[in-house]
Short mmCIF file of C-alpha atoms and ligand atoms in Angstrom, two decimals:
data_model
loop_
_atom_site.label_atom_id
_atom_site.label_comp_id
_atom_site.label_asym_id
_atom_site.label_seq_id
_atom_site.Cartn_x
_atom_site.Cartn_y
_atom_site.Cartn_z
CA MET A 1 -11.77 -7.29 -20.29
CA SER A 2 -13.35 -5.09 -17.55
CA ARG A 3 -14.86 -1.74 -18.47
CA SER A 4 -12.09 -0.06 -16.43
CA GLU A 5 -9.50 -1.69 -18.69
CA ASP A 6 -11.44 -0.51 -21.76
CA LEU A 7 -11.80 3.00 -20.42
CA PHE A 8 -8.15 3.17 -19.35
CA GLU A 9 -7.05 2.19 -22.85
CA ARG A 10 -9.20 4.96 -24.35
CA ALA A 11 -8.17 7.52 -21.71
CA GLN A 12 -4.51 7.00 -22.58
CA LEU A 13 -5.23 8.11 -26.15
CA PHE A 14 -6.28 11.58 -25.01
CA ILE A 15 -4.92 12.16 -21.48
CA PRO A 16 -1.22 11.83 -20.50
CA GLY A 17 -0.95 8.49 -18.68
CA GLY A 18 -4.73 8.22 -18.94
CA VAL A 19 -5.24 10.24 -15.73
CA ASN A 20 -5.54 13.82 -14.61
CA SER A 21 -3.36 13.23 -11.57
CA PRO A 22 -0.45 10.74 -11.57
CA VAL A 23 -1.19 8.85 -8.36
CA ARG A 24 -4.53 7.63 -9.85
CA ALA A 25 -2.68 5.62 -12.53
CA PHE A 26 -1.77 2.74 -10.16
CA LYS A 27 1.87 3.04 -11.35
CA SER A 28 3.30 2.34 -7.91
CA VAL A 29 1.07 -0.70 -7.25
CA GLY A 30 0.71 -2.01 -10.80
CA GLY A 31 -2.43 -3.10 -12.58
CA THR A 32 -5.22 -1.11 -14.20
CA PRO A 33 -6.77 1.80 -12.32
CA VAL A 34 -10.41 1.25 -11.36
CA PHE A 35 -12.79 3.69 -13.03
CA PHE A 36 -15.74 4.73 -10.88
CA GLN A 37 -19.26 5.85 -11.74
CA SER A 38 -20.88 6.70 -8.39
CA ALA A 39 -20.45 6.77 -4.63
CA LYS A 40 -22.57 7.07 -1.48
CA GLY A 41 -21.30 7.28 2.08
CA SER A 42 -18.15 5.14 2.21
CA ILE A 43 -19.03 2.96 -0.78
CA MET A 44 -17.82 3.66 -4.32
CA THR A 45 -19.20 1.79 -7.33
CA ASP A 46 -16.98 1.14 -10.33
CA VAL A 47 -18.01 1.16 -13.99
CA ASP A 48 -18.68 -2.59 -13.83
CA GLY A 49 -21.13 -2.07 -10.97
CA ILE A 50 -18.72 -3.49 -8.36
CA ASP A 51 -18.82 -1.84 -4.89
CA TYR A 52 -15.74 -0.95 -2.85
CA ILE A 53 -15.29 0.29 0.69
CA ASP A 54 -13.47 3.58 0.03
CA TYR A 55 -10.45 4.61 2.13
CA ILE A 56 -9.36 7.42 -0.19
CA GLY A 57 -12.39 9.66 0.24
CA SER A 58 -11.15 11.77 -2.68
CA TRP A 59 -7.82 12.02 -0.76
CA GLY A 60 -9.45 13.47 2.34
CA PRO A 61 -12.53 15.61 1.56
CA MET A 62 -15.21 12.94 2.17
CA ILE A 63 -15.03 13.11 5.97
CA LEU A 64 -18.85 12.84 6.17
CA GLY A 65 -19.03 10.38 3.26
CA HIS A 66 -19.77 10.75 -0.44
CA CYS A 67 -23.02 12.51 -1.41
CA HIS A 68 -23.63 13.72 2.16
CA PRO A 69 -27.32 14.77 1.83
CA PRO A 70 -27.03 18.32 3.25
CA VAL A 71 -24.11 18.99 0.89
CA VAL A 72 -25.98 17.61 -2.12
CA ASN A 73 -29.03 19.74 -1.27
CA ALA A 74 -26.90 22.86 -0.86
CA LEU A 75 -25.33 22.27 -4.28
CA LYS A 76 -28.70 21.66 -5.94
CA LYS A 77 -30.03 24.92 -4.50
CA SER A 78 -27.03 27.06 -5.37
CA ILE A 79 -26.62 25.80 -8.93
CA ASN A 80 -29.81 27.67 -9.95
CA ASN A 81 -28.29 31.09 -9.24
CA THR A 82 -25.15 30.75 -11.38
CA THR A 83 -22.00 28.62 -11.54
CA SER A 84 -19.75 31.67 -11.16
CA PHE A 85 -20.07 35.44 -10.85
CA GLY A 86 -16.39 36.43 -10.78
CA ALA A 87 -17.57 39.07 -8.35
CA PRO A 88 -17.93 39.25 -4.53
CA THR A 89 -20.67 37.20 -2.85
CA GLU A 90 -21.89 37.05 0.77
CA ILE A 91 -21.22 33.36 1.08
CA GLU A 92 -17.46 33.90 0.64
CA THR A 93 -17.47 36.03 3.77
CA ASP A 94 -19.61 33.43 5.57
CA VAL A 95 -17.01 30.75 4.80
CA ALA A 96 -14.10 33.02 5.69
CA GLN A 97 -15.70 34.00 9.02
CA LEU A 98 -16.41 30.36 9.91
CA ILE A 99 -12.82 29.30 9.10
CA CYS A 100 -11.54 32.15 11.31
CA GLU A 101 -13.82 30.90 14.12
CA MET A 102 -12.75 27.24 13.69
CA VAL A 103 -8.99 27.58 13.12
CA PRO A 104 -7.20 29.35 16.01
CA ALA A 105 -4.25 30.61 13.90
CA VAL A 106 -6.44 32.16 11.18
CA GLU A 107 -7.44 35.82 11.59
CA LYS A 108 -7.93 36.44 7.85
CA VAL A 109 -8.22 33.96 4.96
CA ARG A 110 -8.05 34.02 1.15
CA MET A 111 -9.85 31.38 -0.93
CA VAL A 112 -8.09 29.67 -3.86
CA ASN A 113 -8.86 26.61 -6.01
CA SER A 114 -6.46 23.92 -4.82
CA GLY A 115 -4.03 22.94 -2.09
CA THR A 116 -1.16 23.68 -4.46
CA GLU A 117 -2.36 27.26 -4.90
CA ALA A 118 -2.79 27.63 -1.14
CA CYS A 119 0.76 26.45 -0.37
CA MET A 120 2.51 28.33 -3.17
CA SER A 121 0.65 31.54 -2.26
CA ALA A 122 1.57 31.14 1.41
CA ILE A 123 5.27 30.87 0.48
CA ARG A 124 5.05 33.96 -1.75
CA LEU A 125 3.31 35.85 1.08
CA ALA A 126 5.97 34.80 3.60
CA ARG A 127 8.71 35.95 1.20
CA GLY A 128 6.96 39.29 0.72
CA TYR A 129 6.43 39.73 4.47
CA THR A 130 10.05 38.93 5.44
CA ASP A 131 11.79 40.20 2.29
CA ARG A 132 13.75 36.90 2.24
CA GLU A 133 13.93 34.31 -0.55
CA LYS A 134 14.76 30.86 0.84
CA PHE A 135 12.40 28.50 2.66
CA ILE A 136 12.72 25.14 4.42
CA LYS A 137 10.64 22.14 3.40
CA LEU A 138 10.59 18.85 5.33
CA GLU A 139 11.53 15.84 3.19
CA GLY A 140 8.54 13.67 2.30
CA CYS A 141 5.97 16.40 2.83
CA TYR A 142 3.92 17.19 -0.24
CA HIS A 143 2.64 20.74 -0.78
CA GLY A 144 1.32 20.38 -4.32
CA HIS A 145 3.07 20.63 -7.65
CA ALA A 146 4.34 24.25 -7.67
CA ASP A 147 7.96 24.33 -8.86
CA GLN A 148 9.50 25.29 -5.53
CA PHE A 149 8.04 22.21 -3.81
CA LEU A 150 9.23 19.62 -6.36
CA ILE A 151 12.69 19.55 -4.85
CA LYS A 152 14.75 16.96 -2.99
CA ALA A 153 17.81 17.55 -0.88
CA GLY A 154 21.25 17.20 -2.33
CA SER A 155 23.73 15.16 -0.29
CA GLY A 156 23.40 16.24 3.34
CA ALA A 157 20.68 18.53 4.62
CA ALA A 158 22.84 21.66 4.45
CA THR A 159 23.17 21.75 0.65
CA PHE A 160 20.70 23.44 -1.72
CA GLY A 161 17.81 21.44 -3.12
CA GLU A 162 17.92 19.69 -6.47
CA PRO A 163 14.94 19.59 -8.89
CA ASP A 164 12.76 16.49 -8.34
CA SER A 165 10.92 17.00 -11.59
CA SER A 166 12.17 18.02 -15.01
CA GLY A 167 11.02 21.50 -15.90
CA VAL A 168 11.98 22.88 -12.47
CA THR A 169 14.94 25.21 -12.81
CA ARG A 170 18.05 25.17 -10.66
CA GLY A 171 17.34 28.84 -10.06
CA THR A 172 14.11 27.83 -8.35
CA ALA A 173 15.64 24.85 -6.55
CA LYS A 174 18.41 26.87 -4.92
CA ASP A 175 15.94 28.63 -2.65
CA THR A 176 14.37 25.41 -1.37
CA LEU A 177 16.26 23.93 1.60
CA ILE A 178 15.35 20.49 2.85
CA ALA A 179 15.61 18.81 6.24
CA PRO A 180 14.37 15.38 7.38
CA TYR A 181 10.90 15.34 8.99
CA ASN A 182 11.00 15.24 12.81
CA ASP A 183 14.67 16.36 12.82
CA LEU A 184 14.81 19.65 14.73
CA LEU A 185 18.62 19.75 14.77
CA ALA A 186 18.80 19.54 10.97
CA VAL A 187 16.35 22.46 10.71
CA LYS A 188 18.40 24.46 13.23
CA GLN A 189 21.59 23.76 11.24
CA LEU A 190 19.95 24.96 8.00
CA ILE A 191 18.86 28.18 9.68
CA GLU A 192 22.37 28.78 11.09
CA ALA A 193 23.91 28.05 7.67
CA ASN A 194 21.60 30.61 6.02
CA PRO A 195 21.40 33.51 8.54
CA ASN A 196 18.61 36.05 7.84
CA GLU A 197 17.87 34.40 4.49
CA ILE A 198 14.99 32.07 5.34
CA ALA A 199 11.45 33.38 4.88
CA ALA A 200 9.49 30.35 5.98
CA ILE A 201 9.38 26.79 7.20
CA ILE A 202 6.49 24.84 5.68
CA LEU A 203 5.42 21.37 6.80
CA GLU A 204 2.49 19.05 7.17
CA PRO A 205 2.02 19.11 11.00
CA VAL A 206 0.74 15.56 10.57
CA ALA A 207 2.38 14.18 7.46
CA GLY A 208 0.11 12.24 5.13
CA ASN A 209 2.17 11.97 1.95
CA MET A 210 4.77 9.44 3.04
CA GLY A 211 2.16 7.39 4.77
CA CYS A 212 0.82 8.98 7.95
CA ILE A 213 3.60 10.33 10.20
CA PRO A 214 2.79 12.30 13.37
CA PRO A 215 5.21 14.91 14.74
CA VAL A 216 7.46 13.52 17.50
CA LYS A 217 7.07 15.17 20.91
CA GLY A 218 8.60 18.63 20.90
CA PHE A 219 9.11 18.87 17.13
CA LEU A 220 6.35 21.39 16.38
CA GLU A 221 7.12 23.30 19.60
CA GLY A 222 10.80 23.43 18.62
CA LEU A 223 9.98 24.78 15.15
CA ARG A 224 7.86 27.50 16.77
CA VAL A 225 10.80 28.60 18.96
CA LEU A 226 13.21 28.59 15.99
CA CYS A 227 10.78 30.68 13.93
CA ASP A 228 10.26 33.18 16.75
CA THR A 229 14.02 33.48 17.33
CA HIS A 230 14.90 33.99 13.66
CA ARG A 231 11.76 35.87 12.48
CA ILE A 232 10.79 33.02 10.15
CA VAL A 233 7.16 32.46 9.12
CA LEU A 234 5.89 29.05 10.31
CA ILE A 235 3.43 27.58 7.80
CA PHE A 236 1.29 24.52 8.63
CA ASP A 237 0.14 22.80 5.48
CA GLU A 238 -3.18 21.39 6.73
CA VAL A 239 -4.60 20.69 3.30
CA MET A 240 -4.92 17.03 4.33
CA CYS A 241 -5.11 17.04 8.15
CA GLY A 242 -7.05 20.29 8.56
CA PHE A 243 -10.60 19.93 9.91
CA ARG A 244 -9.89 16.17 10.10
CA ILE A 245 -7.53 15.55 13.06
CA ALA A 246 -9.53 18.12 15.06
CA LYS A 247 -12.01 20.87 14.29
CA GLY A 248 -9.19 23.41 14.78
CA GLY A 249 -6.60 21.19 13.09
CA ALA A 250 -3.05 20.76 14.35
CA THR A 251 -3.14 23.89 16.53
CA GLU A 252 -6.05 22.44 18.50
CA LEU A 253 -4.49 18.97 18.67
CA TYR A 254 -0.88 19.94 19.49
CA GLY A 255 -1.28 23.46 20.90
CA VAL A 256 1.31 25.00 18.54
CA MET A 257 0.27 28.15 16.67
CA PRO A 258 1.61 28.63 13.12
CA ASP A 259 1.77 32.04 11.44
CA LEU A 260 0.02 30.84 8.29
CA VAL A 261 -2.14 27.79 7.49
CA ALA A 262 -2.72 26.27 4.06
CA MET A 263 -6.04 24.48 3.72
CA GLY A 264 -7.93 22.50 1.08
CA LYS A 265 -9.84 19.27 0.51
CA ILE A 266 -12.42 19.20 3.34
CA ILE A 267 -13.35 22.87 2.99
CA GLY A 268 -14.50 22.11 -0.53
CA GLY A 269 -16.11 18.77 0.33
CA GLY A 270 -14.93 17.51 -3.03
CA MET A 271 -15.35 20.76 -4.93
CA PRO A 272 -12.12 22.49 -6.08
CA VAL A 273 -11.33 24.68 -3.07
CA GLY A 274 -8.17 25.69 -1.24
CA ALA A 275 -7.45 28.51 1.18
CA PHE A 276 -4.60 30.10 3.08
CA GLY A 277 -4.88 32.30 6.11
CA GLY A 278 -3.18 33.40 9.29
CA LYS A 279 -2.01 36.43 11.23
CA ARG A 280 -3.75 39.67 10.27
CA GLU A 281 -0.46 41.57 9.88
CA ILE A 282 0.91 38.99 7.42
CA MET A 283 -2.35 38.68 5.45
CA ALA A 284 -2.41 42.49 5.15
CA MET A 285 0.55 42.14 2.74
CA LEU A 286 -1.77 40.48 0.19
CA ALA A 287 -3.17 42.39 -2.80
CA PRO A 288 -5.25 44.46 -3.05
CA GLU A 289 -4.32 45.60 0.50
CA GLY A 290 -0.58 45.02 0.15
CA PRO A 291 2.20 44.40 -2.39
CA VAL A 292 2.05 40.56 -2.63
CA TYR A 293 -0.02 39.66 -5.69
CA GLN A 294 -2.30 36.61 -5.73
CA ALA A 295 -5.51 36.08 -7.73
CA GLY A 296 -7.92 33.51 -9.20
CA THR A 297 -10.92 33.71 -11.55
CA LEU A 298 -12.81 30.97 -9.71
CA SER A 299 -11.52 31.66 -6.20
CA GLY A 300 -14.46 31.72 -3.77
CA ASN A 301 -16.68 30.12 -6.40
CA PRO A 302 -20.27 30.26 -5.01
CA ILE A 303 -21.06 26.60 -5.74
CA ALA A 304 -17.91 25.42 -3.99
CA MET A 305 -18.52 27.87 -1.14
CA ASN A 306 -22.01 26.46 -0.61
CA CYS A 307 -20.53 22.97 -0.40
CA GLY A 308 -17.78 24.07 1.96
CA LEU A 309 -20.03 26.17 4.21
CA THR A 310 -22.52 23.31 4.61
CA LEU A 311 -19.74 20.85 5.52
CA LEU A 312 -17.83 23.17 7.85
CA LYS A 313 -21.01 24.24 9.67
CA GLU A 314 -21.80 20.59 10.43
CA LEU A 315 -18.23 19.88 11.59
CA ASN A 316 -18.29 23.01 13.74
CA ALA A 317 -21.66 22.20 15.31
CA THR A 318 -21.05 18.49 15.98
CA PRO A 319 -17.95 17.87 18.12
CA ASN A 320 -19.09 14.24 18.47
CA ILE A 321 -17.96 13.71 14.88
CA TYR A 322 -14.33 13.86 16.06
CA ILE A 323 -15.01 11.47 18.95
CA GLU A 324 -16.60 9.06 16.47
CA LEU A 325 -13.73 9.43 13.95
CA GLU A 326 -11.20 8.70 16.73
CA LYS A 327 -13.15 5.60 17.84
CA LYS A 328 -13.43 4.24 14.29
CA GLY A 329 -9.79 4.99 13.53
CA ALA A 330 -8.73 3.20 16.73
CA TYR A 331 -11.01 0.25 15.92
CA LEU A 332 -9.50 -0.17 12.45
CA GLU A 333 -5.97 0.20 13.85
CA LYS A 334 -6.61 -2.45 16.50
CA GLY A 335 -8.04 -4.86 13.94
CA ILE A 336 -5.16 -4.42 11.51
CA ARG A 337 -2.59 -4.84 14.30
CA GLU A 338 -4.28 -8.09 15.45
CA VAL A 339 -4.19 -9.49 11.90
CA PHE A 340 -0.55 -8.50 11.33
CA ASP A 341 0.43 -9.89 14.76
CA ASN A 342 -1.43 -13.16 14.10
CA HIS A 343 0.58 -13.47 10.88
CA GLU A 344 3.75 -12.64 12.83
CA LEU A 345 4.60 -9.77 10.49
CA THR A 346 7.03 -6.87 11.03
CA TYR A 347 5.24 -3.60 10.40
CA ALA A 348 4.86 0.02 11.46
CA LEU A 349 1.34 1.39 11.80
CA ASN A 350 0.89 5.14 12.37
CA ARG A 351 -2.43 6.79 13.13
CA VAL A 352 -3.74 10.22 14.04
CA GLY A 353 -7.51 10.14 14.46
CA SER A 354 -9.06 8.98 11.17
CA MET A 355 -5.78 9.14 9.22
CA LEU A 356 -3.68 5.98 9.28
CA SER A 357 -1.11 4.04 7.29
CA PHE A 358 0.96 0.88 7.62
CA HIS A 359 4.45 0.13 6.33
CA MET A 360 5.67 -3.46 6.05
CA GLY A 361 9.08 -4.83 7.02
CA VAL A 362 9.98 -1.96 9.35
CA THR A 363 9.17 -1.35 13.03
CA GLN A 364 8.89 2.44 13.00
CA VAL A 365 8.36 5.21 10.44
CA THR A 366 9.13 8.73 11.68
CA ASN A 367 10.54 10.23 8.49
CA PHE A 368 10.82 9.82 4.71
CA ASN A 369 13.89 7.58 4.87
CA ASP A 370 12.06 5.16 7.18
CA ALA A 371 9.11 5.13 4.76
CA CYS A 372 11.42 4.45 1.81
CA SER A 373 13.06 1.52 3.60
CA ALA A 374 9.72 -0.27 4.03
CA ASP A 375 8.75 -3.28 1.89
CA SER A 376 6.60 -1.63 -0.80
CA GLU A 377 6.38 -4.89 -2.76
CA PHE A 378 4.54 -6.43 0.21
CA PHE A 379 2.26 -3.38 0.38
CA LYS A 380 1.40 -3.87 -3.32
CA LYS A 381 0.35 -7.48 -2.65
CA ILE A 382 -1.87 -6.42 0.24
CA PHE A 383 -3.30 -3.57 -1.87
CA HIS A 384 -4.35 -5.95 -4.65
CA GLY A 385 -5.44 -8.63 -2.21
CA VAL A 386 -7.96 -6.31 -0.57
CA LEU A 387 -8.90 -4.59 -3.84
CA LYS A 388 -10.21 -7.85 -5.29
CA ARG A 389 -12.17 -8.29 -2.05
CA GLY A 390 -13.87 -4.90 -2.52
CA ILE A 391 -11.64 -2.68 -0.39
CA TYR A 392 -10.12 0.40 -2.04
CA PHE A 393 -6.91 1.56 -0.34
CA ALA A 394 -4.75 4.39 -1.69
CA PRO A 395 -2.73 2.95 -4.61
CA SER A 396 0.61 3.85 -3.02
CA ALA A 397 2.52 2.96 0.16
CA PHE A 398 3.23 6.69 0.45
CA GLU A 399 -0.37 7.67 1.02
CA THR A 400 -2.79 7.57 3.93
CA LEU A 401 -6.06 5.73 4.60
CA PHE A 402 -8.98 7.97 5.53
CA VAL A 403 -11.85 6.74 7.70
CA SER A 404 -15.07 8.72 7.33
CA ILE A 405 -17.99 9.03 9.71
CA THR A 406 -19.95 6.74 7.33
CA HIS A 407 -17.57 3.77 7.73
CA SER A 408 -19.75 1.50 9.86
CA TYR A 409 -18.13 -0.98 12.25
CA SER A 410 -19.30 -3.84 10.02
CA LEU A 411 -17.52 -2.24 7.05
CA LEU A 412 -14.40 -1.86 9.21
CA ASP A 413 -14.70 -5.55 10.16
CA ARG A 414 -15.02 -6.48 6.48
CA THR A 415 -11.84 -4.50 5.80
CA ILE A 416 -9.90 -6.22 8.58
CA HIS A 417 -11.14 -9.60 7.40
CA ALA A 418 -10.11 -8.82 3.79
CA ILE A 419 -6.57 -8.05 4.94
CA ASP A 420 -6.47 -11.33 6.87
CA GLU A 421 -7.77 -13.33 3.87
CA SER A 422 -5.25 -11.61 1.56
CA LEU A 423 -2.37 -12.55 3.88
CA LYS A 424 -3.59 -16.16 4.14
CA GLU A 425 -3.70 -16.33 0.34
CA LEU A 426 -0.16 -14.90 0.12
CA ARG A 427 1.11 -17.52 2.57
CA VAL A 428 -0.15 -20.28 0.31
CA PHE A 429 2.07 -19.19 -2.56
P1 LIG B 1 -3.99 19.85 -4.52
O1 LIG B 1 -3.29 20.87 -5.35
O2 LIG B 1 -3.82 18.45 -5.08
O3 LIG B 1 -5.46 20.18 -4.25
O4 LIG B 1 -3.32 19.85 -3.07
C1 LIG B 1 -1.94 19.66 -2.94
C2 LIG B 1 -1.63 19.19 -1.53
C3 LIG B 1 -1.06 20.08 -0.64
N1 LIG B 1 -0.77 19.71 0.62
C4 LIG B 1 -1.03 18.45 1.07
C5 LIG B 1 -0.69 18.08 2.48
C6 LIG B 1 -1.62 17.50 0.19
O5 LIG B 1 -1.85 16.24 0.64
C7 LIG B 1 -1.93 17.87 -1.14
C8 LIG B 1 -2.53 16.89 -2.14
N2 LIG B 1 -2.61 15.55 -1.69
C9 LIG B 1 -2.55 14.53 -2.70
C10 LIG B 1 -2.73 13.19 -1.98
N3 LIG B 1 -1.56 12.77 -1.33
C11 LIG B 1 -3.56 14.73 -3.78
C12 LIG B 1 -3.79 13.53 -4.67
C13 LIG B 1 -3.30 13.77 -6.05
O6 LIG B 1 -2.18 14.36 -6.22
O7 LIG B 1 -4.03 13.36 -6.98
#
């Protein structure tokens, strides 16, 4: 028995499902989750001392690789002052100012401790600003585990949402309206069916939680027009794609300005950090300035801020990082396409910069339904085929692969080769 199997058995005695976040449990791919003990750059080492090329990167934060030396040094230095004051510090303003400089839509920003907190606070703020209760979510986008996001559409896009998790009340679900991703007409119909009742539209401008799905041409622009026409707050959830697809995120890449942006992951570099920010007049509604309450004991934690400031400063000062990420993402995409084509497979591969995913058995994935119709059984076989060859993909067909700046071309070649070898092995049986 491997140490991971041992540790998983023990973990299940004390932690629900043996994990502190469901996706880690390998439920959708089967098998025992790998337990890790260390990581450096793009390599993670499991508890049996086996190395893996890591494409999760802690679900996005490790854009400059694990244990990036400047980040480690910043943490070592800051830990000697305290782990938390629970009082204002200069570094919080340094981080806030840098985010405002980097992200075009952000004029003011509030730090929180997770992407969930960032998204749920942004919705509350939009409701307070517009004095409206409903909001539109795009099917397949994930905004964290706050009740109002754990909703799926009833039959047809015009009905109210239904709870997608037990424990979420119908009272909560009725205010969450759902439309298919990339379907501007469905969003327009929801707005017309709920005149003057919708506070916000929230979406991942580049979806990463149903595999990677970019916005189709005109989709983001169309949402902007609808929000301007109907005084609806447009919220970009950039917890995953922020600071990754471009220094200024989706606004820089697609030229569409949201009213609020939810952020997370990269700004903490692996430490628990989230943030939400946007137009000054909307952010002015937030306590203690305005009537919308939001708080957090560890928000703006100085250790996490040191990590985030060090990372963001480097991203801000080194535009070549994004050129490099694009090149490496394109290299990996090309290699995977060549392997799939050589094996005469049907697949859809989506990529935006260093975020990419592939779905088997389908030719295009532009929304959640497309993603659901893919062959997830085939994905599972590829996942385990590469895992045993030392490549660690996200343990779900509904996630995204992240390339970091530390993925060398030889590691990318090893990844492409592992996929090819896995497919050859599958053909034999
Ligand atoms: P957290 O609360 O997990 O920090 O962030 C929630 C969140 C919000 N918005 C987007 C676009 C996100 O991708 C996430 C979290 N992403 C998942 C990965 N798909 C986190 C992994 C997990 O749940 O363990």
